[in-house]
Amino acid sequence: MSGVIRFGTKTDKESMWFCSGWCFRGILDAVIEKNRDDDDLVRIVQRAKVHNGLHLERVAEESSQLARRIREAIESAALNTIKSKQPLVGNARALGADEMRMYRRAVAELLEIARNSREK
């Protein structure tokens, strides 16, 4: 399984992040963990985990404020992941060094895509 987060329009591939399912779920779990008090955000992110996709342009159609909060939460979780020296956990086990490097690299790409799509 894989996952996708789409920040822009349906045809703008530069605003999409494709990744393995475990990377996708990992970053969304981090978003949920840091935003437990935001019921609407948690509901959308949990739904995205089930469907392996988060499409912020669709969220923005209903609430631009919610889409902005989700984008900011993703960027914050990504930055925290990149900077963290803590061992990461995936699928209920600690990730090995190679897996951690791969995960952080994927999350760095996510952060770049999120920031670049915001500038458009």
PDB file of C-alpha atoms in Angstrom:
ATOM      1  CA  MET A   1       0.000   0.000   0.000  1.00  0.00           C
ATOM      2  CA  SER A   2       1.034   3.555  -0.577  1.00  0.00           C
ATOM      3  CA  GLY A   3      -0.338   6.919   0.433  1.00  0.00           C
ATOM      4  CA  VAL A   4      -0.685  10.358  -1.098  1.00  0.00           C
ATOM      5  CA  ILE A   5      -1.073  13.852   0.271  1.00  0.00           C
ATOM      6  CA  ARG A   6      -2.249  16.352  -2.317  1.00  0.00           C
ATOM      7  CA  PHE A   7      -1.780  20.018  -1.513  1.00  0.00           C
ATOM      8  CA  GLY A   8      -2.839  21.545  -4.835  1.00  0.00           C
ATOM      9  CA  THR A   9      -5.091  20.909  -7.758  1.00  0.00           C
ATOM     10  CA  LYS A  10      -5.872  17.504  -9.160  1.00  0.00           C
ATOM     11  CA  THR A  11      -3.563  18.005 -12.158  1.00  0.00           C
ATOM     12  CA  ASP A  12      -0.615  19.571 -10.325  1.00  0.00           C
ATOM     13  CA  LYS A  13       1.750  16.631  -9.677  1.00  0.00           C
ATOM     14  CA  GLU A  14       4.323  18.942  -8.067  1.00  0.00           C
ATOM     15  CA  SER A  15       1.951  19.448  -5.156  1.00  0.00           C
ATOM     16  CA  MET A  16       1.517  15.718  -4.418  1.00  0.00           C
ATOM     17  CA  TRP A  17       3.532  13.558  -2.033  1.00  0.00           C
ATOM     18  CA  PHE A  18       3.524   9.843  -2.783  1.00  0.00           C
ATOM     19  CA  CYS A  19       5.049   7.486  -0.246  1.00  0.00           C
ATOM     20  CA  SER A  20       4.868   4.008   1.189  1.00  0.00           C
ATOM     21  CA  GLY A  21       1.910   3.283   3.414  1.00  0.00           C
ATOM     22  CA  TRP A  22       3.984   3.074   6.587  1.00  0.00           C
ATOM     23  CA  CYS A  23       5.518   6.518   5.908  1.00  0.00           C
ATOM     24  CA  PHE A  24       2.076   7.953   5.173  1.00  0.00           C
ATOM     25  CA  ARG A  25       0.555   6.530   8.350  1.00  0.00           C
ATOM     26  CA  GLY A  26       3.612   7.563  10.371  1.00  0.00           C
ATOM     27  CA  ILE A  27       3.391  11.240   9.536  1.00  0.00           C
ATOM     28  CA  LEU A  28      -0.386  11.281   9.953  1.00  0.00           C
ATOM     29  CA  ASP A  29      -0.036   9.603  13.344  1.00  0.00           C
ATOM     30  CA  ALA A  30       2.393  12.374  14.326  1.00  0.00           C
ATOM     31  CA  VAL A  31      -0.124  14.990  13.151  1.00  0.00           C
ATOM     32  CA  ILE A  32      -2.893  13.390  15.220  1.00  0.00           C
ATOM     33  CA  GLU A  33      -0.654  13.034  18.285  1.00  0.00           C
ATOM     34  CA  LYS A  34       0.156  16.758  18.353  1.00  0.00           C
ATOM     35  CA  ASN A  35      -3.393  17.922  17.551  1.00  0.00           C
ATOM     36  CA  ARG A  36      -5.649  15.685  19.657  1.00  0.00           C
ATOM     37  CA  ASP A  37      -7.738  18.664  20.800  1.00  0.00           C
ATOM     38  CA  ASP A  38      -8.735  19.616  17.237  1.00  0.00           C
ATOM     39  CA  ASP A  39     -11.639  17.243  16.604  1.00  0.00           C
ATOM     40  CA  ASP A  40     -12.222  18.301  12.992  1.00  0.00           C
ATOM     41  CA  LEU A  41      -8.552  17.947  12.080  1.00  0.00           C
ATOM     42  CA  VAL A  42      -8.292  14.534  13.746  1.00  0.00           C
ATOM     43  CA  ARG A  43     -11.461  13.318  11.995  1.00  0.00           C
ATOM     44  CA  ILE A  44     -10.145  14.296   8.537  1.00  0.00           C
ATOM     45  CA  VAL A  45      -6.674  12.869   9.167  1.00  0.00           C
ATOM     46  CA  GLN A  46      -8.063   9.588  10.512  1.00  0.00           C
ATOM     47  CA  ARG A  47     -10.274   9.301   7.436  1.00  0.00           C
ATOM     48  CA  ALA A  48      -7.221   9.961   5.243  1.00  0.00           C
ATOM     49  CA  LYS A  49      -5.388   7.073   6.925  1.00  0.00           C
ATOM     50  CA  VAL A  50      -8.248   4.702   6.113  1.00  0.00           C
ATOM     51  CA  HIS A  51      -8.390   5.807   2.462  1.00  0.00           C
ATOM     52  CA  ASN A  52      -4.611   6.197   1.979  1.00  0.00           C
ATOM     53  CA  GLY A  53      -5.080   9.740   0.743  1.00  0.00           C
ATOM     54  CA  LEU A  54      -5.413  13.292   2.014  1.00  0.00           C
ATOM     55  CA  HIS A  55      -6.583  15.861  -0.526  1.00  0.00           C
ATOM     56  CA  LEU A  56      -6.386  19.324   0.984  1.00  0.00           C
ATOM     57  CA  GLU A  57      -8.076  21.013  -1.968  1.00  0.00           C
ATOM     58  CA  ARG A  58     -11.206  18.978  -1.133  1.00  0.00           C
ATOM     59  CA  VAL A  59     -10.967  19.937   2.526  1.00  0.00           C
ATOM     60  CA  ALA A  60     -10.577  23.596   1.489  1.00  0.00           C
ATOM     61  CA  GLU A  61     -13.827  23.406  -0.498  1.00  0.00           C
ATOM     62  CA  GLU A  62     -15.633  22.904   2.810  1.00  0.00           C
ATOM     63  CA  SER A  63     -13.345  24.893   5.112  1.00  0.00           C
ATOM     64  CA  SER A  64     -10.251  26.820   4.085  1.00  0.00           C
ATOM     65  CA  GLN A  65      -9.413  27.312   7.779  1.00  0.00           C
ATOM     66  CA  LEU A  66      -9.428  23.560   8.428  1.00  0.00           C
ATOM     67  CA  ALA A  67      -7.288  22.930   5.341  1.00  0.00           C
ATOM     68  CA  ARG A  68      -4.815  25.565   6.586  1.00  0.00           C
ATOM     69  CA  ARG A  69      -4.678  23.975  10.053  1.00  0.00           C
ATOM     70  CA  ILE A  70      -4.035  20.548   8.551  1.00  0.00           C
ATOM     71  CA  ARG A  71      -1.284  21.916   6.292  1.00  0.00           C
ATOM     72  CA  GLU A  72       0.357  23.670   9.230  1.00  0.00           C
ATOM     73  CA  ALA A  73       0.081  20.512  11.353  1.00  0.00           C
ATOM     74  CA  ILE A  74       1.685  18.436   8.590  1.00  0.00           C
ATOM     75  CA  GLU A  75       4.531  20.931   8.205  1.00  0.00           C
ATOM     76  CA  SER A  76       5.082  21.030  11.961  1.00  0.00           C
ATOM     77  CA  ALA A  77       5.062  17.230  12.291  1.00  0.00           C
ATOM     78  CA  ALA A  78       7.436  16.913   9.332  1.00  0.00           C
ATOM     79  CA  LEU A  79       9.870  19.459  10.768  1.00  0.00           C
ATOM     80  CA  ASN A  80       9.775  17.782  14.186  1.00  0.00           C
ATOM     81  CA  THR A  81      10.429  14.392  12.576  1.00  0.00           C
ATOM     82  CA  ILE A  82      13.397  15.687  10.588  1.00  0.00           C
ATOM     83  CA  LYS A  83      14.951  17.385  13.627  1.00  0.00           C
ATOM     84  CA  SER A  84      14.249  14.566  16.082  1.00  0.00           C
ATOM     85  CA  LYS A  85      17.060  12.412  17.383  1.00  0.00           C
ATOM     86  CA  GLN A  86      14.533  10.028  18.948  1.00  0.00           C
ATOM     87  CA  PRO A  87      14.169   6.560  17.461  1.00  0.00           C
ATOM     88  CA  LEU A  88      11.047   6.416  15.352  1.00  0.00           C
ATOM     89  CA  VAL A  89       8.460   3.704  15.738  1.00  0.00           C
ATOM     90  CA  GLY A  90       6.524   2.129  12.880  1.00  0.00           C
ATOM     91  CA  ASN A  91       4.169  -0.824  12.929  1.00  0.00           C
ATOM     92  CA  ALA A  92       4.641  -1.142  16.720  1.00  0.00           C
ATOM     93  CA  ARG A  93       8.412  -1.595  16.493  1.00  0.00           C
ATOM     94  CA  ALA A  94      11.442   0.673  16.502  1.00  0.00           C
ATOM     95  CA  LEU A  95      12.703   1.492  13.030  1.00  0.00           C
ATOM     96  CA  GLY A  96      16.233   0.494  12.092  1.00  0.00           C
ATOM     97  CA  ALA A  97      18.813   3.098  11.073  1.00  0.00           C
ATOM     98  CA  ASP A  98      18.191   2.597   7.339  1.00  0.00           C
ATOM     99  CA  GLU A  99      14.428   2.808   7.796  1.00  0.00           C
ATOM    100  CA  MET A 100      14.788   5.975   9.870  1.00  0.00           C
ATOM    101  CA  ARG A 101      16.934   7.607   7.178  1.00  0.00           C
ATOM    102  CA  MET A 102      14.421   6.614   4.508  1.00  0.00           C
ATOM    103  CA  TYR A 103      11.512   7.915   6.586  1.00  0.00           C
ATOM    104  CA  ARG A 104      13.205  11.222   7.358  1.00  0.00           C
ATOM    105  CA  ARG A 105      14.130  11.649   3.681  1.00  0.00           C
ATOM    106  CA  ALA A 106      10.518  11.026   2.635  1.00  0.00           C
ATOM    107  CA  VAL A 107       9.252  13.447   5.285  1.00  0.00           C
ATOM    108  CA  ALA A 108      11.765  16.084   4.123  1.00  0.00           C
ATOM    109  CA  GLU A 109      10.308  15.726   0.612  1.00  0.00           C
ATOM    110  CA  LEU A 110       6.825  16.147   2.087  1.00  0.00           C
ATOM    111  CA  LEU A 111       7.880  19.342   3.857  1.00  0.00           C
ATOM    112  CA  GLU A 112       9.385  20.750   0.660  1.00  0.00           C
ATOM    113  CA  ILE A 113       6.270  19.928  -1.374  1.00  0.00           C
ATOM    114  CA  ALA A 114       3.992  21.451   1.287  1.00  0.00           C
ATOM    115  CA  ARG A 115       6.007  24.670   1.423  1.00  0.00           C
ATOM    116  CA  ASN A 116       6.380  24.948  -2.363  1.00  0.00           C
ATOM    117  CA  SER A 117       2.675  24.371  -2.990  1.00  0.00           C
ATOM    118  CA  ARG A 118       1.797  27.068  -0.465  1.00  0.00           C
ATOM    119  CA  GLU A 119       3.823  29.593  -2.450  1.00  0.00           C
ATOM    120  CA  LYS A 120       1.807  29.017  -5.648  1.00  0.00           C
TER     121      LYS A 120
END
